[in-house]
mmCIF file of C-alpha atoms and ligand atoms in Angstrom:
data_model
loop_
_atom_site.group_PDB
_atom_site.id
_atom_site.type_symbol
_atom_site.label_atom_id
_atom_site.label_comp_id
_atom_site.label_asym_id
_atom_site.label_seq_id
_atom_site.Cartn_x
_atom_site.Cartn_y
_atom_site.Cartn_z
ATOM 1 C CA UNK C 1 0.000 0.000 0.000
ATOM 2 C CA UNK C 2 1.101 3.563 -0.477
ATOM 3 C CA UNK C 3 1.657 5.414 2.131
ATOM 4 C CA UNK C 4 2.052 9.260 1.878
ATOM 5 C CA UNK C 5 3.017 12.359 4.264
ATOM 6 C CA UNK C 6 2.680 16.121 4.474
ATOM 7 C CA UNK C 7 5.456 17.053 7.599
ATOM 8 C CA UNK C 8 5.566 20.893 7.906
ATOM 9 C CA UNK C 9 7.227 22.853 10.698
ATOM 10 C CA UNK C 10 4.576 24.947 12.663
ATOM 11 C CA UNK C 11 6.981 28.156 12.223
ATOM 12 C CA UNK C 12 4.437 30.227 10.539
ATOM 13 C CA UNK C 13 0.876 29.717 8.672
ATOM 14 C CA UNK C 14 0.842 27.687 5.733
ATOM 15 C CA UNK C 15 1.407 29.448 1.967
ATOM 16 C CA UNK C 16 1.166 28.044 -1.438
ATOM 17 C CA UNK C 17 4.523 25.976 -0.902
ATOM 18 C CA UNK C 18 3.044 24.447 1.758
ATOM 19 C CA UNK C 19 -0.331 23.750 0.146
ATOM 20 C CA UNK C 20 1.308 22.071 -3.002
ATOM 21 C CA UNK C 21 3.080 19.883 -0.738
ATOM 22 C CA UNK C 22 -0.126 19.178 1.069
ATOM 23 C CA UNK C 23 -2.197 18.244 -2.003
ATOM 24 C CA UNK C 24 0.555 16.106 -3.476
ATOM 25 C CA UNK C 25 1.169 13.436 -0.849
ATOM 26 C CA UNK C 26 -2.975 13.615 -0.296
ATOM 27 C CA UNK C 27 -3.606 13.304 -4.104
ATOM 28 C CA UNK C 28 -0.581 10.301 -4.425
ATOM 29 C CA UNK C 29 -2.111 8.311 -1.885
ATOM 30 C CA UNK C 30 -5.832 8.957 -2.684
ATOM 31 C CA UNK C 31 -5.067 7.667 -6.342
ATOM 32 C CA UNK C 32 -3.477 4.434 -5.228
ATOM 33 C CA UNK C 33 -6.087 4.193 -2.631
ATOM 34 C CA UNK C 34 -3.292 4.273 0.091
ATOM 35 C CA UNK C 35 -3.170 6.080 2.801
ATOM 36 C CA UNK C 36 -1.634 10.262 3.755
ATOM 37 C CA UNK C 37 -0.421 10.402 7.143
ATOM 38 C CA UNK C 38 0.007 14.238 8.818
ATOM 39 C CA UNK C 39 3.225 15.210 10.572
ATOM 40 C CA UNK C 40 4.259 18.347 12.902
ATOM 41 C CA UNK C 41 7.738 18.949 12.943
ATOM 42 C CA UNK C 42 8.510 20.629 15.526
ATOM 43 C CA UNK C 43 11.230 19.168 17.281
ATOM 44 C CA UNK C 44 12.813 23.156 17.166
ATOM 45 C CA UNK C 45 11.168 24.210 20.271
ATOM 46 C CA UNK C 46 12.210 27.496 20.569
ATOM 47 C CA UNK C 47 10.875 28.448 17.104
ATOM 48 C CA UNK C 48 7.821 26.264 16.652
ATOM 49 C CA UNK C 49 4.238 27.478 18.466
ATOM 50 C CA UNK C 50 0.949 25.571 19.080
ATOM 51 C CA UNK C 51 -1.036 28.061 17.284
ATOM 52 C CA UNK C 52 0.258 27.382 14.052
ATOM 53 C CA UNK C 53 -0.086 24.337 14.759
ATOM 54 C CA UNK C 54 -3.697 24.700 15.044
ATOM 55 C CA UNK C 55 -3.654 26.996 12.177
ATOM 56 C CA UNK C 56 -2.091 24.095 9.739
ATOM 57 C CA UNK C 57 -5.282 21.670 10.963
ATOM 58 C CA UNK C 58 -7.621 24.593 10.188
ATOM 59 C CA UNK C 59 -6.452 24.992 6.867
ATOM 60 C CA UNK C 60 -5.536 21.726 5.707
ATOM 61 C CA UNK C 61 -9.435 21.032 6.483
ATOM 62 C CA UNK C 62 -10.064 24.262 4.301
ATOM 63 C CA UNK C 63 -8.708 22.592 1.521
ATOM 64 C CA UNK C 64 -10.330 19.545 1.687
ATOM 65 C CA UNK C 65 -7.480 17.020 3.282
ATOM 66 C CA UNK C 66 -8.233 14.367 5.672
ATOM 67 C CA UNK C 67 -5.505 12.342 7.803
ATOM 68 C CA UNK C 68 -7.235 9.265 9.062
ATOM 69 C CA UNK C 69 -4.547 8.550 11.249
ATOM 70 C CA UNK C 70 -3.622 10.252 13.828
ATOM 71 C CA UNK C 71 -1.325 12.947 13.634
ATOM 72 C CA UNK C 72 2.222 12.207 14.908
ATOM 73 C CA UNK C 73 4.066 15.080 16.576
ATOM 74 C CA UNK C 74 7.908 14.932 16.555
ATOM 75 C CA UNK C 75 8.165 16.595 20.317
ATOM 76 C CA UNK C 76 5.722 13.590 21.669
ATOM 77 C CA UNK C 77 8.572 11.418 19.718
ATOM 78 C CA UNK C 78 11.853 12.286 21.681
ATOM 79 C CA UNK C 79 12.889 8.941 23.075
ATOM 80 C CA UNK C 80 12.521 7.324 19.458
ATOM 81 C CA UNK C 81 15.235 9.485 18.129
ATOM 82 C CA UNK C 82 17.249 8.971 21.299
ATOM 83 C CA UNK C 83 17.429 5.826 20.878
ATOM 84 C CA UNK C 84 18.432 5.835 16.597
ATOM 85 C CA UNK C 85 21.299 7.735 18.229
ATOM 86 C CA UNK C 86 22.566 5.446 20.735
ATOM 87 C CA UNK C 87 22.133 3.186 17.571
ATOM 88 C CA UNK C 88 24.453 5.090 16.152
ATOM 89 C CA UNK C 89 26.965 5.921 18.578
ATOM 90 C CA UNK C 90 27.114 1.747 19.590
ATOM 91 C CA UNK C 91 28.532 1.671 16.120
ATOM 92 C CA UNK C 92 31.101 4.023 17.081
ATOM 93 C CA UNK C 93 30.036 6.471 14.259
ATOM 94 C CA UNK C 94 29.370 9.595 16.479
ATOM 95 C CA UNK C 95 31.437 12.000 18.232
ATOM 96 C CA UNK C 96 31.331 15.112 20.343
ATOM 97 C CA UNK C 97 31.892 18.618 18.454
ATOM 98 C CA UNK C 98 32.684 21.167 20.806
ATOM 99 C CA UNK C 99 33.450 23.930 18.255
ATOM 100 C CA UNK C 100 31.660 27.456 17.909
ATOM 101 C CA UNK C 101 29.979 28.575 15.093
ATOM 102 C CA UNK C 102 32.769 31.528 15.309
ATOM 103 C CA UNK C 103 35.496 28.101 15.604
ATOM 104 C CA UNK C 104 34.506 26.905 12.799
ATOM 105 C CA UNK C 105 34.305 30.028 10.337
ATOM 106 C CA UNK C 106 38.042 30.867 11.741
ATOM 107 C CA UNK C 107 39.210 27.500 11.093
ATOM 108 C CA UNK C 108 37.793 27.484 7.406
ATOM 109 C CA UNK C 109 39.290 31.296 6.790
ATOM 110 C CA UNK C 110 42.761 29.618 7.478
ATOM 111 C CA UNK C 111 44.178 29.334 3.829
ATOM 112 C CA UNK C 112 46.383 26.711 4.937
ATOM 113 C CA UNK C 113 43.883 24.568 6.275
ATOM 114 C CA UNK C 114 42.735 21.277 4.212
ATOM 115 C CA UNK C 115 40.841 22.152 0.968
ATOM 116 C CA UNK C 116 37.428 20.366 1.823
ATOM 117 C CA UNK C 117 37.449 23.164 4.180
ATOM 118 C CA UNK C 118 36.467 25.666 2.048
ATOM 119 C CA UNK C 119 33.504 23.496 0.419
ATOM 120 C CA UNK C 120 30.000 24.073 0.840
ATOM 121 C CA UNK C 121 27.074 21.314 2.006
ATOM 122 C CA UNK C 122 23.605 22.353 1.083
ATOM 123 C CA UNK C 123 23.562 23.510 4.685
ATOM 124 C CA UNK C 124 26.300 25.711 4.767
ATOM 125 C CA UNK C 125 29.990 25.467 5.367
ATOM 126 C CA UNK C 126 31.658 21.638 5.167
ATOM 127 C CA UNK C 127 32.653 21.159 8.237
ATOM 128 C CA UNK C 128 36.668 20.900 8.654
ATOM 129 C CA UNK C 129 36.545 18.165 10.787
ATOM 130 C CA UNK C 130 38.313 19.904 13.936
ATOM 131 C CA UNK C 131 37.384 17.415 16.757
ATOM 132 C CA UNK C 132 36.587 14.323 14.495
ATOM 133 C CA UNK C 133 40.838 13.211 15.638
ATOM 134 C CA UNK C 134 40.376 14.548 19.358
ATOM 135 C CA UNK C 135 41.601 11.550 21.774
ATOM 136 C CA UNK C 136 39.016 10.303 24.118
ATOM 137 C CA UNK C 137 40.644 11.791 27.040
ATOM 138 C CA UNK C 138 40.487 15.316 25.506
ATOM 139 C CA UNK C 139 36.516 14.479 24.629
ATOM 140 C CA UNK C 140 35.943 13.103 28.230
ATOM 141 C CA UNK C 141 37.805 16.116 30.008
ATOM 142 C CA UNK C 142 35.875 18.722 28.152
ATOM 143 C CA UNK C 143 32.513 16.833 28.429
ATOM 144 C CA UNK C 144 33.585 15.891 32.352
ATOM 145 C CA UNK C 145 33.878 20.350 32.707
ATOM 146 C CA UNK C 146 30.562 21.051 30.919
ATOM 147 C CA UNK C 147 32.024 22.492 27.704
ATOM 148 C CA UNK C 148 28.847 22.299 25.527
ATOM 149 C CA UNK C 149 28.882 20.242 21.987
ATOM 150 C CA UNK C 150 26.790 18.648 19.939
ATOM 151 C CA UNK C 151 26.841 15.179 18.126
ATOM 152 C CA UNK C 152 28.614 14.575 14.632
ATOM 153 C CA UNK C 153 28.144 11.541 12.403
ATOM 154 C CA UNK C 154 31.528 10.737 10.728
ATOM 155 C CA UNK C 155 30.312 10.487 8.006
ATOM 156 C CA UNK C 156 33.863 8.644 5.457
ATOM 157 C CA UNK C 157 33.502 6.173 8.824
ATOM 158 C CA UNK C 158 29.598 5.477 8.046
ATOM 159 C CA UNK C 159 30.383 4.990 4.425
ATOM 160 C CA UNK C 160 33.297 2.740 4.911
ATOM 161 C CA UNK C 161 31.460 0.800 7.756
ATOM 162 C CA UNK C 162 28.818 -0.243 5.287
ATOM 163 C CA UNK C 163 31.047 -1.125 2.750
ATOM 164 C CA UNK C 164 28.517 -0.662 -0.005
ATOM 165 C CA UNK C 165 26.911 1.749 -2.477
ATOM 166 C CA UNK C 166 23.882 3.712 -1.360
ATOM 167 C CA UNK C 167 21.011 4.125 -4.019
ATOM 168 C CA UNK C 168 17.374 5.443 -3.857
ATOM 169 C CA UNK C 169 14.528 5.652 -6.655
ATOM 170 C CA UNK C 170 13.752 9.109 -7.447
ATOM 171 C CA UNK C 171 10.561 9.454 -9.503
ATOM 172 C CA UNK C 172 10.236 13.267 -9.407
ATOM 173 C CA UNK C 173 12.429 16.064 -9.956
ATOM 174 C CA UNK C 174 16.005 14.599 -8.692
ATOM 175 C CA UNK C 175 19.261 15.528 -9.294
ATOM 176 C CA UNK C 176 19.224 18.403 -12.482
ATOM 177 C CA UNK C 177 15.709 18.002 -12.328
ATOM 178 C CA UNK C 178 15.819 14.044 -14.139
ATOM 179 C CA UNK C 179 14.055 11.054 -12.128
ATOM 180 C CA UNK C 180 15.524 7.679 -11.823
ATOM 181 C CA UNK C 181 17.719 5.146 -9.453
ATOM 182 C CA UNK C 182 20.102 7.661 -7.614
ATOM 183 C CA UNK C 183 23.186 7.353 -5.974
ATOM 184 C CA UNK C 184 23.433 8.416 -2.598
ATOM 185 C CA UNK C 185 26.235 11.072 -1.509
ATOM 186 C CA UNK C 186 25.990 11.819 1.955
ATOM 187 C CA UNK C 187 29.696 12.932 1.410
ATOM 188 C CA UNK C 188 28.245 16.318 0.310
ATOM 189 C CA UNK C 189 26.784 17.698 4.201
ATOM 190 C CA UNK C 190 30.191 16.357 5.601
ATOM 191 C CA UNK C 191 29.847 15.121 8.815
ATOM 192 C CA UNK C 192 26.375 16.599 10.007
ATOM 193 C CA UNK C 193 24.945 17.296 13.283
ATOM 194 C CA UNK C 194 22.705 14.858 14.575
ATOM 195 C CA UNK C 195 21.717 16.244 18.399
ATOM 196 C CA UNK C 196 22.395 19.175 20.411
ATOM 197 C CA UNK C 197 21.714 19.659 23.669
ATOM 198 C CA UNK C 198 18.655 22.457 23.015
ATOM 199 C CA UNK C 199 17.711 19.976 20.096
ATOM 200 C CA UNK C 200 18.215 16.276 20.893
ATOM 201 C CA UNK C 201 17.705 15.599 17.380
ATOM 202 C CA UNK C 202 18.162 16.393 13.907
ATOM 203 C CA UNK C 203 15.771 17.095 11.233
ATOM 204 C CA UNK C 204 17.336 14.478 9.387
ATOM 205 C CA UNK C 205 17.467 11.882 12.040
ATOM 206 C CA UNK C 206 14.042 12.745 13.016
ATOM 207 C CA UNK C 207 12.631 12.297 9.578
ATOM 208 C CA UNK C 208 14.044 9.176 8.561
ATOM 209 C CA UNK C 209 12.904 7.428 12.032
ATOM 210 C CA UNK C 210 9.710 8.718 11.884
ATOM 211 C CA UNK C 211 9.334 7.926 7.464
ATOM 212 C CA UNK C 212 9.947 3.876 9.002
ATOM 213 C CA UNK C 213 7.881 4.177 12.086
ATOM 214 C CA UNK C 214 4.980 5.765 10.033
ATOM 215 C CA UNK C 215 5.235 2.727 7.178
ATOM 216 C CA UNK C 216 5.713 6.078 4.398
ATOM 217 C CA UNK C 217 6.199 4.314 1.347
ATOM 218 C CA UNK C 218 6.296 7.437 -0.927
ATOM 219 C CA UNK C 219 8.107 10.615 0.456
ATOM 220 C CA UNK C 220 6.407 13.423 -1.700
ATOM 221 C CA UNK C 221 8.433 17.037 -1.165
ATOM 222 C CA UNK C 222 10.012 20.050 -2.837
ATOM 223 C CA UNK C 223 12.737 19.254 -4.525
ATOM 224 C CA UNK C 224 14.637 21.972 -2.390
ATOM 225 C CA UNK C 225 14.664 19.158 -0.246
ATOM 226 C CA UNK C 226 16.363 16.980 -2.696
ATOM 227 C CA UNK C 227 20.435 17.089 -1.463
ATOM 228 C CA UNK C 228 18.681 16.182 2.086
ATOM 229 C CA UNK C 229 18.133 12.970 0.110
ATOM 230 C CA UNK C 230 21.430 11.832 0.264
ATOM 231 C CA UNK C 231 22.419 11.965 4.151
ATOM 232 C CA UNK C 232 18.827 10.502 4.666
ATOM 233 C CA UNK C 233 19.779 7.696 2.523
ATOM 234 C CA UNK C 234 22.831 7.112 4.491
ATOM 235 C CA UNK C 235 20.804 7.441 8.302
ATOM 236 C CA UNK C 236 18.758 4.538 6.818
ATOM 237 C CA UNK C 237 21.291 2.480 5.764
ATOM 238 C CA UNK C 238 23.182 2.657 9.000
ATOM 239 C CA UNK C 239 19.977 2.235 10.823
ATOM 240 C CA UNK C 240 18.701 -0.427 9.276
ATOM 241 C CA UNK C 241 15.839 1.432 7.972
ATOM 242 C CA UNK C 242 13.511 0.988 4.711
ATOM 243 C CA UNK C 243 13.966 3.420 2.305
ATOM 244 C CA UNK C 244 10.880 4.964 0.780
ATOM 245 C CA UNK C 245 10.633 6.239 -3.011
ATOM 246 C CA UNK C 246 10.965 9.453 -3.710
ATOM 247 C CA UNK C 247 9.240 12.331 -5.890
ATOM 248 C CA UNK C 248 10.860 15.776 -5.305
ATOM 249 C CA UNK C 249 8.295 18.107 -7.259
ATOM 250 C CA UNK C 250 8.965 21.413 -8.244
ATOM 251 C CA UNK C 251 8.441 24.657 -6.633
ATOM 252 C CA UNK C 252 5.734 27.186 -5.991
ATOM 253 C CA UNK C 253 7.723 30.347 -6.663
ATOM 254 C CA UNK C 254 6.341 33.695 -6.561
ATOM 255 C CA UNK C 255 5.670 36.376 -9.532
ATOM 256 C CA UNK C 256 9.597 37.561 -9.497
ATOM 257 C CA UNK C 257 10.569 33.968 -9.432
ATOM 258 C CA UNK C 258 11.454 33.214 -6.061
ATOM 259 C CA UNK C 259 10.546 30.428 -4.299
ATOM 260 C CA UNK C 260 7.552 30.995 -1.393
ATOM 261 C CA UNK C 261 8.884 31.693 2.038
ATOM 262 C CA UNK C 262 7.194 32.129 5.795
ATOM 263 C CA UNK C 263 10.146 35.383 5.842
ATOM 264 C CA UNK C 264 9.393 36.966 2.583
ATOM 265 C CA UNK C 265 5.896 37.642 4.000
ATOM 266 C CA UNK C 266 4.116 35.438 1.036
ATOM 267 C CA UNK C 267 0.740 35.465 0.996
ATOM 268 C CA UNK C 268 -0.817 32.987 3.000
ATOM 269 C CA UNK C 269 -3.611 30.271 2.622
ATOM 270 C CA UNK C 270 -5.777 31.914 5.479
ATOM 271 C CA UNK C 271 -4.861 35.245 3.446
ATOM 272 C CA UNK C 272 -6.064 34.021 0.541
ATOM 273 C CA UNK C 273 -9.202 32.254 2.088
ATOM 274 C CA UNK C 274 -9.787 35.799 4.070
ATOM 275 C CA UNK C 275 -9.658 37.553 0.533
ATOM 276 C CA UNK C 276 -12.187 34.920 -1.393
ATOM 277 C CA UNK C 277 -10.419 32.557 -2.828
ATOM 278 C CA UNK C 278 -11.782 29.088 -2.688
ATOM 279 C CA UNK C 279 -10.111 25.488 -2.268
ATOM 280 C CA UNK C 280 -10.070 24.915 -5.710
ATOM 281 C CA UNK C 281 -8.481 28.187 -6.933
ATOM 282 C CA UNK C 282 -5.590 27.389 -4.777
ATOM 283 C CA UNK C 283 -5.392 23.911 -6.756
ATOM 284 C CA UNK C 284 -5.070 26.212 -10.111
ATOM 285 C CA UNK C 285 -2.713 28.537 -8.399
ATOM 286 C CA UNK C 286 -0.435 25.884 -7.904
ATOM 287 C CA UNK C 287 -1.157 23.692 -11.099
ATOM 288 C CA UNK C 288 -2.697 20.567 -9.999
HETATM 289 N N1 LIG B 301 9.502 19.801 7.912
HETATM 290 C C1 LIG B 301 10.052 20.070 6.625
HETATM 291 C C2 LIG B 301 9.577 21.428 6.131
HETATM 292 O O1 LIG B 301 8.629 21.975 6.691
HETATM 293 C C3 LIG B 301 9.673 19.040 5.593
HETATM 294 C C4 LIG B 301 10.387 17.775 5.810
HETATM 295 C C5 LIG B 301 10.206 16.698 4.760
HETATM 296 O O2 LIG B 301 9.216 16.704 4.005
HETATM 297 O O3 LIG B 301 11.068 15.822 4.711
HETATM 298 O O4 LIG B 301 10.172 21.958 5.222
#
């Protein structure tokens, strides 16, 4: 059976992004008769607020979705990523990064640092590795004083502990925009964050965990979320995780060509709904 999700962050009301999103993953698994599962992701406390949350019910109703099932939200879930990461670390794929954002900006500036260094992930800087080599003593001492740091996957370890290539089916807009079987490069984030302690996990850990506890078969989402793909890929694979198929569609972007944003103040569904518009002109705003 196919099983579909919608998982936005309650960080703001929904928009037109949001609601293409929404209506693909409903639409995929009402043709297949399968079934579209809701998700709140809002495992970033500090940013995410109940009333959006009940804003995204409200206007996912508006436009006519239904989530049988009941809706899973990721800060009810804590313990289930906890315990993917001391999955993880039992492997001996983890380790404690103490470094600043500042730390790590200096250390990349340094022209005589390593050249990955000066790289970019699609989240930013790669990191340079700085406390991937620390000894255990040094990581013991610091944690033993307080010194806050969050958790790294070494990632060449991962790769090299699996021993084998990483592939996933992509039957939307992949890489360049083509569809077909993929291969994974979690190389390209370098070794990410997986937990902090104000955030005890990642988005990425969080989503893969919760695509395998929820039986998604299907992962519908913009392809801006493409790249995030790849270390996904790699979380299952280490985790012993199925790995859904995939359809990155394209984005909603806004009359100078941008894509839609909860920052750029883009008008929202409630706006829209507020102004006239009905359910089904939002389906031809967004082509489907
Ligand atoms: N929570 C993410 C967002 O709102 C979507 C995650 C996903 O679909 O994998 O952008």
């Amino acid at each position: 059976m196919i099983v579909t999700r919608f998982a936005p962050s309650p960080t703001g009301f929904l928009h037109l992004g949001h609601a293409c999103a929404a209506l693909t993953a409903f639409e995929a698994a009402r043709a297949a008769d399968g079934s579209f599962h809701l998700r709140i992701e809002n495992i970033d406390l500090t940013r995410c607020r109940p009333d959006f949350e009940a804003a995204i019910f409200e206007d996912l109703r508006w436009l006519g979705l239904s989530w049988p099932v009941p809706v899973r939200r990721q800060s009810e879930h804590f313990a289930d990523y906890r315990s993917a990461l001391n999955g993880l670390d039992s492997l001996g794929l983890l380790y404690p990064c103490f470094c600043t954002r500042k730390e790590i900006a200096e250390e990349i500036a340094r022209a005589d640092f390593a050249p990955e260094a000066a790289e970019l992930s699609p989240e930013g800087p790669l990191y340079p590795g700085i406390c991937r080599t620390l000894t255990t003593e040094i990581r013991r001492a610091r944690i033993a004083r307080g010194d806050a740091y969050a958790l790294r996957l070494d990632v060449a370890k991962a790769l090299a502990s699996l021993g084998r290539e990483l592939i996933f089916d992509e039957r939307g807009h992949g890489a360049n925009g083509e569809s077909g079987i993929q291969a994974a490069r979690p190389e390209i984030f370098g070794d990410v964050v997986l937990a902090r302690k104000e955030m005890p996990t990642s988005y990425h850990l969080a989503v893969v965990v919760d695509d395998a506890l929820q039986g998604v078969t299907l992962v519908t989402r913009g392809e801006d979320l493409f790249p995030a793909t790849h270390i996904q890929r790699l979380l299952q694979g280490l985790l012993d995780l199925p790995t859904p198929v995939y359809a990155h569609h394209r984005l909603i972007l806004d009359r100078s060509g941008r894509k839609f944003s909860k920052r750029d103040r883009a008008p929202t569904l409630r706006n829209l709904r507020q102004s006239g518009a009905t359910p089904e002109d939002v389906r031809v705003m967004i082509g489907l």
